[in-house]
XYZ file of C-alpha atoms in Angstrom:
409
model
C 127.787 109.078 -33.215
C 129.522 112.206 -31.953
C 130.543 115.105 -34.176
C 134.247 114.198 -34.376
C 133.495 110.614 -35.417
C 131.026 111.865 -38.036
C 133.524 114.411 -39.384
C 136.275 111.793 -39.522
C 134.012 109.382 -41.401
C 133.126 112.093 -43.935
C 136.829 112.852 -44.443
C 137.566 109.167 -45.077
C 134.714 108.925 -47.572
C 136.240 111.871 -49.425
C 139.677 110.209 -49.436
C 141.199 112.598 -46.881
C 142.960 110.112 -44.603
C 145.090 112.734 -42.866
C 142.044 114.904 -42.162
C 140.302 111.899 -40.639
C 143.296 111.108 -38.425
C 143.505 114.684 -37.139
C 140.040 114.314 -35.623
C 140.463 110.925 -33.910
C 144.230 110.369 -33.556
C 144.194 110.686 -29.757
C 141.063 108.611 -29.125
C 140.990 104.912 -28.227
C 137.252 104.185 -28.218
C 136.193 101.471 -30.701
C 134.632 103.790 -33.344
C 137.759 105.965 -33.352
C 140.027 102.905 -33.544
C 138.079 101.654 -36.557
C 138.355 104.995 -38.336
C 142.057 105.227 -37.508
C 142.567 101.745 -38.920
C 140.822 102.630 -42.179
C 142.824 105.850 -42.444
C 146.104 104.002 -41.880
C 145.092 101.499 -44.567
C 144.490 104.347 -47.016
C 147.971 105.640 -46.197
C 149.499 102.228 -46.906
C 150.327 101.344 -43.288
C 148.666 97.956 -43.495
C 150.113 96.145 -40.426
C 149.169 99.075 -38.177
C 145.750 99.302 -39.826
C 145.093 95.634 -39.168
C 146.073 95.981 -35.509
C 143.737 98.969 -35.019
C 140.820 97.233 -36.737
C 141.241 94.136 -34.578
C 141.289 96.276 -31.428
C 138.155 98.051 -32.630
C 136.332 94.787 -33.349
C 137.166 93.378 -29.913
C 136.142 96.662 -28.266
C 132.582 96.697 -29.612
C 130.085 95.059 -27.295
C 127.799 92.109 -27.942
C 124.969 94.448 -28.894
C 127.147 96.142 -31.544
C 127.210 93.248 -33.993
C 126.900 95.530 -37.004
C 129.993 97.551 -36.063
C 132.011 94.371 -35.476
C 130.995 93.036 -38.882
C 132.131 96.248 -40.544
C 135.508 95.906 -38.827
C 135.828 92.336 -40.105
C 135.173 93.518 -43.665
C 137.714 96.334 -43.348
C 140.324 93.961 -41.934
C 139.681 91.502 -44.783
C 140.355 94.243 -47.324
C 143.603 95.114 -45.545
C 144.612 91.433 -45.617
C 143.908 91.386 -49.353
C 146.128 94.431 -49.878
C 148.856 92.709 -47.828
C 148.443 89.554 -49.954
C 147.722 87.617 -46.766
C 145.519 84.915 -48.269
C 145.872 82.213 -45.656
C 142.975 83.112 -43.377
C 139.616 81.379 -43.425
C 136.969 83.096 -45.596
C 134.218 82.036 -43.183
C 134.558 85.109 -40.960
C 134.090 87.364 -43.977
C 131.080 85.347 -45.172
C 129.521 85.553 -41.701
C 130.110 89.312 -41.627
C 128.419 89.677 -45.018
C 125.399 87.730 -43.756
C 125.193 89.950 -40.659
C 125.401 93.119 -42.735
C 122.669 91.914 -45.089
C 120.437 91.037 -42.143
C 120.942 94.559 -40.758
C 120.185 96.182 -44.160
C 123.739 97.483 -44.575
C 123.755 96.369 -48.200
C 126.700 98.475 -49.348
C 129.121 96.926 -46.846
C 127.635 93.487 -47.497
C 128.383 93.896 -51.201
C 131.867 95.079 -50.290
C 132.394 91.868 -48.314
C 131.202 89.736 -51.251
C 133.501 91.652 -53.587
C 136.526 91.146 -51.328
C 135.812 87.398 -51.277
C 135.625 87.333 -55.097
C 138.897 89.258 -55.447
C 140.599 86.841 -53.050
C 139.457 83.913 -55.206
C 140.875 85.667 -58.269
C 144.272 86.050 -56.609
C 144.240 82.351 -55.742
C 143.435 81.453 -59.348
C 140.087 79.850 -58.472
C 138.379 81.366 -61.485
C 135.161 79.330 -61.501
C 134.440 80.226 -57.875
C 135.350 83.858 -58.517
C 132.951 83.987 -61.482
C 130.165 82.543 -59.332
C 130.850 85.101 -56.581
C 130.894 88.038 -59.014
C 127.655 86.894 -60.633
C 125.869 87.396 -57.294
C 126.768 91.095 -57.198
C 124.091 93.452 -58.475
C 126.069 96.125 -60.302
C 123.102 98.487 -60.459
C 122.875 98.645 -56.659
C 126.576 99.380 -56.126
C 127.854 102.891 -55.457
C 130.342 104.159 -58.065
C 133.428 103.244 -56.015
C 132.406 99.617 -55.505
C 131.051 99.400 -59.037
C 134.462 100.358 -60.422
C 136.216 97.730 -58.281
C 133.651 95.080 -59.274
C 134.081 95.856 -62.970
C 137.870 95.704 -62.599
C 137.504 92.258 -61.021
C 135.200 91.192 -63.866
C 137.742 92.479 -66.385
C 140.552 90.521 -64.732
C 138.430 87.384 -64.745
C 137.708 87.863 -68.446
C 141.372 88.491 -69.244
C 142.509 85.392 -67.385
C 139.865 83.402 -69.275
C 141.083 85.072 -72.499
C 137.816 86.820 -73.388
C 139.255 90.163 -74.471
C 135.982 91.576 -75.820
C 134.267 91.008 -72.481
C 137.272 92.510 -70.681
C 137.197 95.685 -72.800
C 133.497 96.194 -72.071
C 134.070 95.703 -68.324
C 136.952 98.188 -68.365
C 134.787 100.768 -70.097
C 132.184 100.388 -67.337
C 134.949 100.512 -64.707
C 136.273 103.776 -66.160
C 132.805 105.356 -66.109
C 132.246 104.273 -62.496
C 135.702 105.449 -61.390
C 135.059 108.810 -63.044
C 131.780 109.161 -61.145
C 133.548 108.171 -57.913
C 136.273 110.771 -58.569
C 139.035 108.477 -57.274
C 142.318 109.073 -59.155
C 143.847 105.775 -57.998
C 140.972 103.811 -59.521
C 141.220 105.723 -62.789
C 144.942 104.908 -62.890
C 144.207 101.221 -62.244
C 141.691 101.134 -65.084
C 144.200 102.839 -67.393
C 146.849 100.260 -66.458
C 144.447 97.385 -67.160
C 143.586 98.878 -70.541
C 147.281 99.259 -71.349
C 147.792 95.546 -70.629
C 145.527 94.754 -73.579
C 147.948 96.498 -75.927
C 151.158 94.978 -74.582
C 152.733 91.738 -75.812
C 151.396 88.795 -73.823
C 153.166 85.882 -75.510
C 155.497 84.941 -78.345
C 154.458 82.910 -81.375
C 157.332 80.670 -82.474
C 156.897 78.941 -85.810
C 158.936 77.960 -88.835
C 158.802 81.552 -90.093
C 160.377 82.985 -86.950
C 159.173 84.641 -83.741
C 156.354 87.169 -83.329
C 155.040 89.017 -80.263
C 151.291 88.632 -79.701
C 148.780 90.744 -77.786
C 146.061 89.044 -75.749
C 143.459 89.388 -78.507
C 145.902 87.840 -80.986
C 146.525 84.950 -78.595
C 142.760 84.476 -78.325
C 142.473 84.361 -82.124
C 145.368 81.892 -82.399
C 143.857 79.499 -79.859
C 140.487 79.718 -81.646
C 142.092 78.835 -84.998
C 142.732 75.328 -86.311
C 146.482 75.528 -85.591
C 148.137 72.874 -83.471
C 149.452 74.933 -80.534
C 152.054 73.759 -78.047
C 151.261 76.222 -75.273
C 154.225 76.962 -73.012
C 152.097 79.374 -70.935
C 149.595 76.739 -69.840
C 151.979 73.857 -70.621
C 149.809 71.747 -72.849
C 148.917 70.921 -76.441
C 145.731 72.081 -78.138
C 144.119 72.046 -81.523
C 140.556 73.133 -82.275
C 138.320 71.888 -79.467
C 140.874 69.365 -78.169
C 143.208 70.127 -75.277
C 145.736 67.924 -73.498
C 147.334 69.324 -70.350
C 150.977 68.429 -69.729
C 151.409 70.712 -66.715
C 152.215 67.747 -64.455
C 154.234 65.862 -67.102
C 157.305 68.028 -67.731
C 159.176 65.403 -69.757
C 156.307 64.992 -72.220
C 155.929 68.756 -72.491
C 159.649 69.211 -73.223
C 159.398 66.627 -75.998
C 156.263 68.236 -77.452
C 157.832 71.690 -77.453
C 161.044 70.486 -79.091
C 159.123 68.671 -81.824
C 156.843 71.667 -82.437
C 159.744 74.134 -82.571
C 161.465 72.033 -85.253
C 158.334 71.499 -87.378
C 158.160 70.800 -90.325
C 161.545 69.201 -89.741
C 162.499 66.430 -87.350
C 164.552 66.435 -84.134
C 167.435 64.039 -83.576
C 167.323 61.702 -80.627
C 170.285 63.186 -78.754
C 168.689 66.651 -78.822
C 165.405 65.275 -77.493
C 167.244 63.427 -74.724
C 169.153 66.566 -73.758
C 165.945 68.655 -73.647
C 163.804 66.129 -71.799
C 166.284 64.412 -69.469
C 168.829 67.223 -68.944
C 171.848 65.163 -69.904
C 174.544 65.699 -72.513
C 175.942 62.163 -72.364
C 173.103 59.845 -73.413
C 173.441 56.078 -73.236
C 171.202 53.192 -74.207
C 169.059 53.588 -71.081
C 168.221 57.156 -72.104
C 167.359 56.040 -75.636
C 165.090 53.336 -74.257
C 163.389 55.829 -71.965
C 162.980 58.235 -74.894
C 161.098 55.558 -76.835
C 158.790 55.020 -73.867
C 158.082 58.744 -73.389
C 157.533 59.295 -77.118
C 155.010 56.459 -77.023
C 153.158 58.141 -74.166
C 153.179 61.503 -75.965
C 152.027 59.845 -79.189
C 149.005 58.391 -77.382
C 148.104 61.759 -75.819
C 148.230 63.780 -79.051
C 146.680 61.084 -81.257
C 143.450 63.114 -81.865
C 145.529 66.039 -83.162
C 148.792 64.747 -84.602
C 151.064 61.795 -85.290
C 154.643 61.396 -84.082
C 156.687 59.411 -86.576
C 160.195 58.026 -86.351
C 162.851 59.200 -88.813
C 166.396 57.935 -89.364
C 167.713 60.733 -87.111
C 164.924 61.037 -84.550
C 161.232 61.943 -84.560
C 158.928 64.321 -86.421
C 155.553 65.836 -85.516
C 152.900 65.458 -88.230
C 149.643 67.370 -87.505
C 146.427 65.869 -88.804
C 145.083 67.790 -91.771
C 146.763 70.855 -93.231
C 147.019 72.720 -89.926
C 150.186 74.619 -88.994
C 152.182 73.943 -85.830
C 152.919 76.844 -83.480
C 154.714 77.192 -80.132
C 153.092 79.773 -77.861
C 155.889 80.875 -75.542
C 155.771 83.180 -72.487
C 156.857 86.782 -73.032
C 159.752 86.212 -70.637
C 162.239 83.369 -70.644
C 162.422 80.923 -67.771
C 163.534 77.341 -67.498
C 161.120 76.406 -64.728
C 157.391 77.059 -64.882
C 157.342 77.808 -61.151
C 159.909 80.606 -61.565
C 157.980 82.213 -64.413
C 154.713 82.010 -62.466
C 156.349 83.537 -59.387
C 157.669 86.463 -61.425
C 154.185 86.915 -62.916
C 152.530 87.053 -59.480
C 155.109 89.419 -58.033
C 154.984 91.743 -61.033
C 151.859 93.445 -59.642
C 154.182 95.382 -57.316
C 152.526 94.106 -54.113
C 154.443 92.490 -51.251
C 153.618 88.770 -51.053
C 154.286 86.364 -48.212
C 155.732 82.946 -48.986
C 152.556 81.255 -47.755
C 150.367 83.417 -50.017
C 152.550 82.603 -53.033
C 152.325 78.905 -52.211
C 148.528 79.133 -51.977
C 148.239 80.973 -55.283
C 150.542 78.533 -57.088
C 149.147 75.399 -55.486
C 152.675 74.404 -54.450
C 154.376 73.632 -51.159
C 156.048 76.438 -49.237
C 159.376 74.602 -49.477
C 159.131 74.561 -53.288
C 158.284 78.270 -53.347
C 161.129 79.087 -50.943
C 163.642 77.302 -53.203
C 162.337 79.163 -56.261
C 162.447 82.503 -54.418
C 166.016 81.847 -53.303
C 166.989 81.203 -56.917
C 165.265 84.381 -58.116
C 166.837 86.381 -55.273
C 170.293 85.135 -56.270
C 169.582 86.416 -59.789
C 168.357 89.731 -58.279
C 164.948 89.328 -59.885
C 163.147 89.574 -56.513
C 163.969 91.070 -53.128
C 162.829 90.371 -49.579
C 161.764 92.816 -46.882
C 161.210 91.968 -43.215
C 162.342 88.949 -41.247
C 160.893 85.555 -40.286
C 157.060 85.476 -40.431
C 156.953 89.148 -41.425
C 159.094 88.564 -44.530
C 157.508 89.700 -47.787
C 158.707 89.367 -51.372
C 158.727 92.081 -54.027
C 159.701 92.307 -57.670
C 159.812 95.315 -59.967
C 156.845 95.592 -62.360
C 157.641 93.956 -65.678
C 157.385 96.813 -68.145
C 156.633 96.295 -71.802
C 154.394 93.233 -71.653
C 151.589 91.655 -69.672
C 151.881 88.498 -67.566
C 148.169 87.571 -67.662
C 148.870 84.253 -69.416
C 151.426 83.256 -66.764
C 149.138 83.632 -63.742
C 147.903 80.493 -61.972
C 144.786 78.879 -63.440
C 144.714 81.276 -66.387
C 142.768 80.181 -69.459
C 140.933 77.180 -67.990
C 139.847 74.724 -70.665
C 138.187 71.466 -69.739
């Protein structure tokens, strides 16, 4: 390694991207290309950074396997920042194996951490937890330790374990302070602030109340019968019935829960569930069928009884009935989830949004077009380079609206 490359690497390690570029900006050898790519990534020029890192990786010879693996890891981190989640994770896993075999443990841990963060963005929480459990926090340098603890905190928040999340954020703050990276300290502060913001609304007979994440956790752990409009299901105690793929049943459950302890007339239920204001006998017959299906699903938690006007929800025991609503209004779950994903301020591609939501690209494109017409999102770029942005949603947290949040089996 020559003196300019060494000086540029030291500048990058200290966070001085411009100082690093000054030393290698006019060089096109693979080590210089790699350093230029990392510097451009630190400056936010992600497409250019990715191009430079790919050129560097292809420029290293067959005997420079370690350098190529480092380029793969750097490119994977750039792809994560670009929210480009469509690539295969196998190249990153192979790079991590190569780095471990060559005793470059810090970069190997970085590769494992990038893979875990990608799984978090995709909502694959069980796999992310398994990946994070393999990281030895004691062997990580402060910078990586802070990022790992932030990932652990996000995992805990999305699983609604606020105590675990607070502890992880405390460790992340300590590590970020040791690393002396202002951006990481700001990220930790933002994550801590999310714990104090409203995360959902409790709608019951007594009115509406904003809830923080810890209050949501306490509500779900209580004996209340909760119709959860964030996860789209019904739960009570240890019993949970998902209605995420049964929108008609969920609409009926929410309408009945919102009216509790009163009943809901049949025409109102038909309008909510079937989106029609002119019901006929076929709609009333279908309502009876759907109520029967809902009655069978919630039988361990509640009864649904007919009244002269319509139907009433009767929870088993003396438990209250509560609707847990998202902090923002939205008729379609896909729209609310899209707004939640885009609220991190990053630019997402349509394909990445489809992967994270588990939906088709055509469905996501229709939802984005609707949000764009309402000026809730905006697009930059054209064709395959198009990315979607939304302003951060100030005043509350969207943790409960993210894909695969709060998994309960």
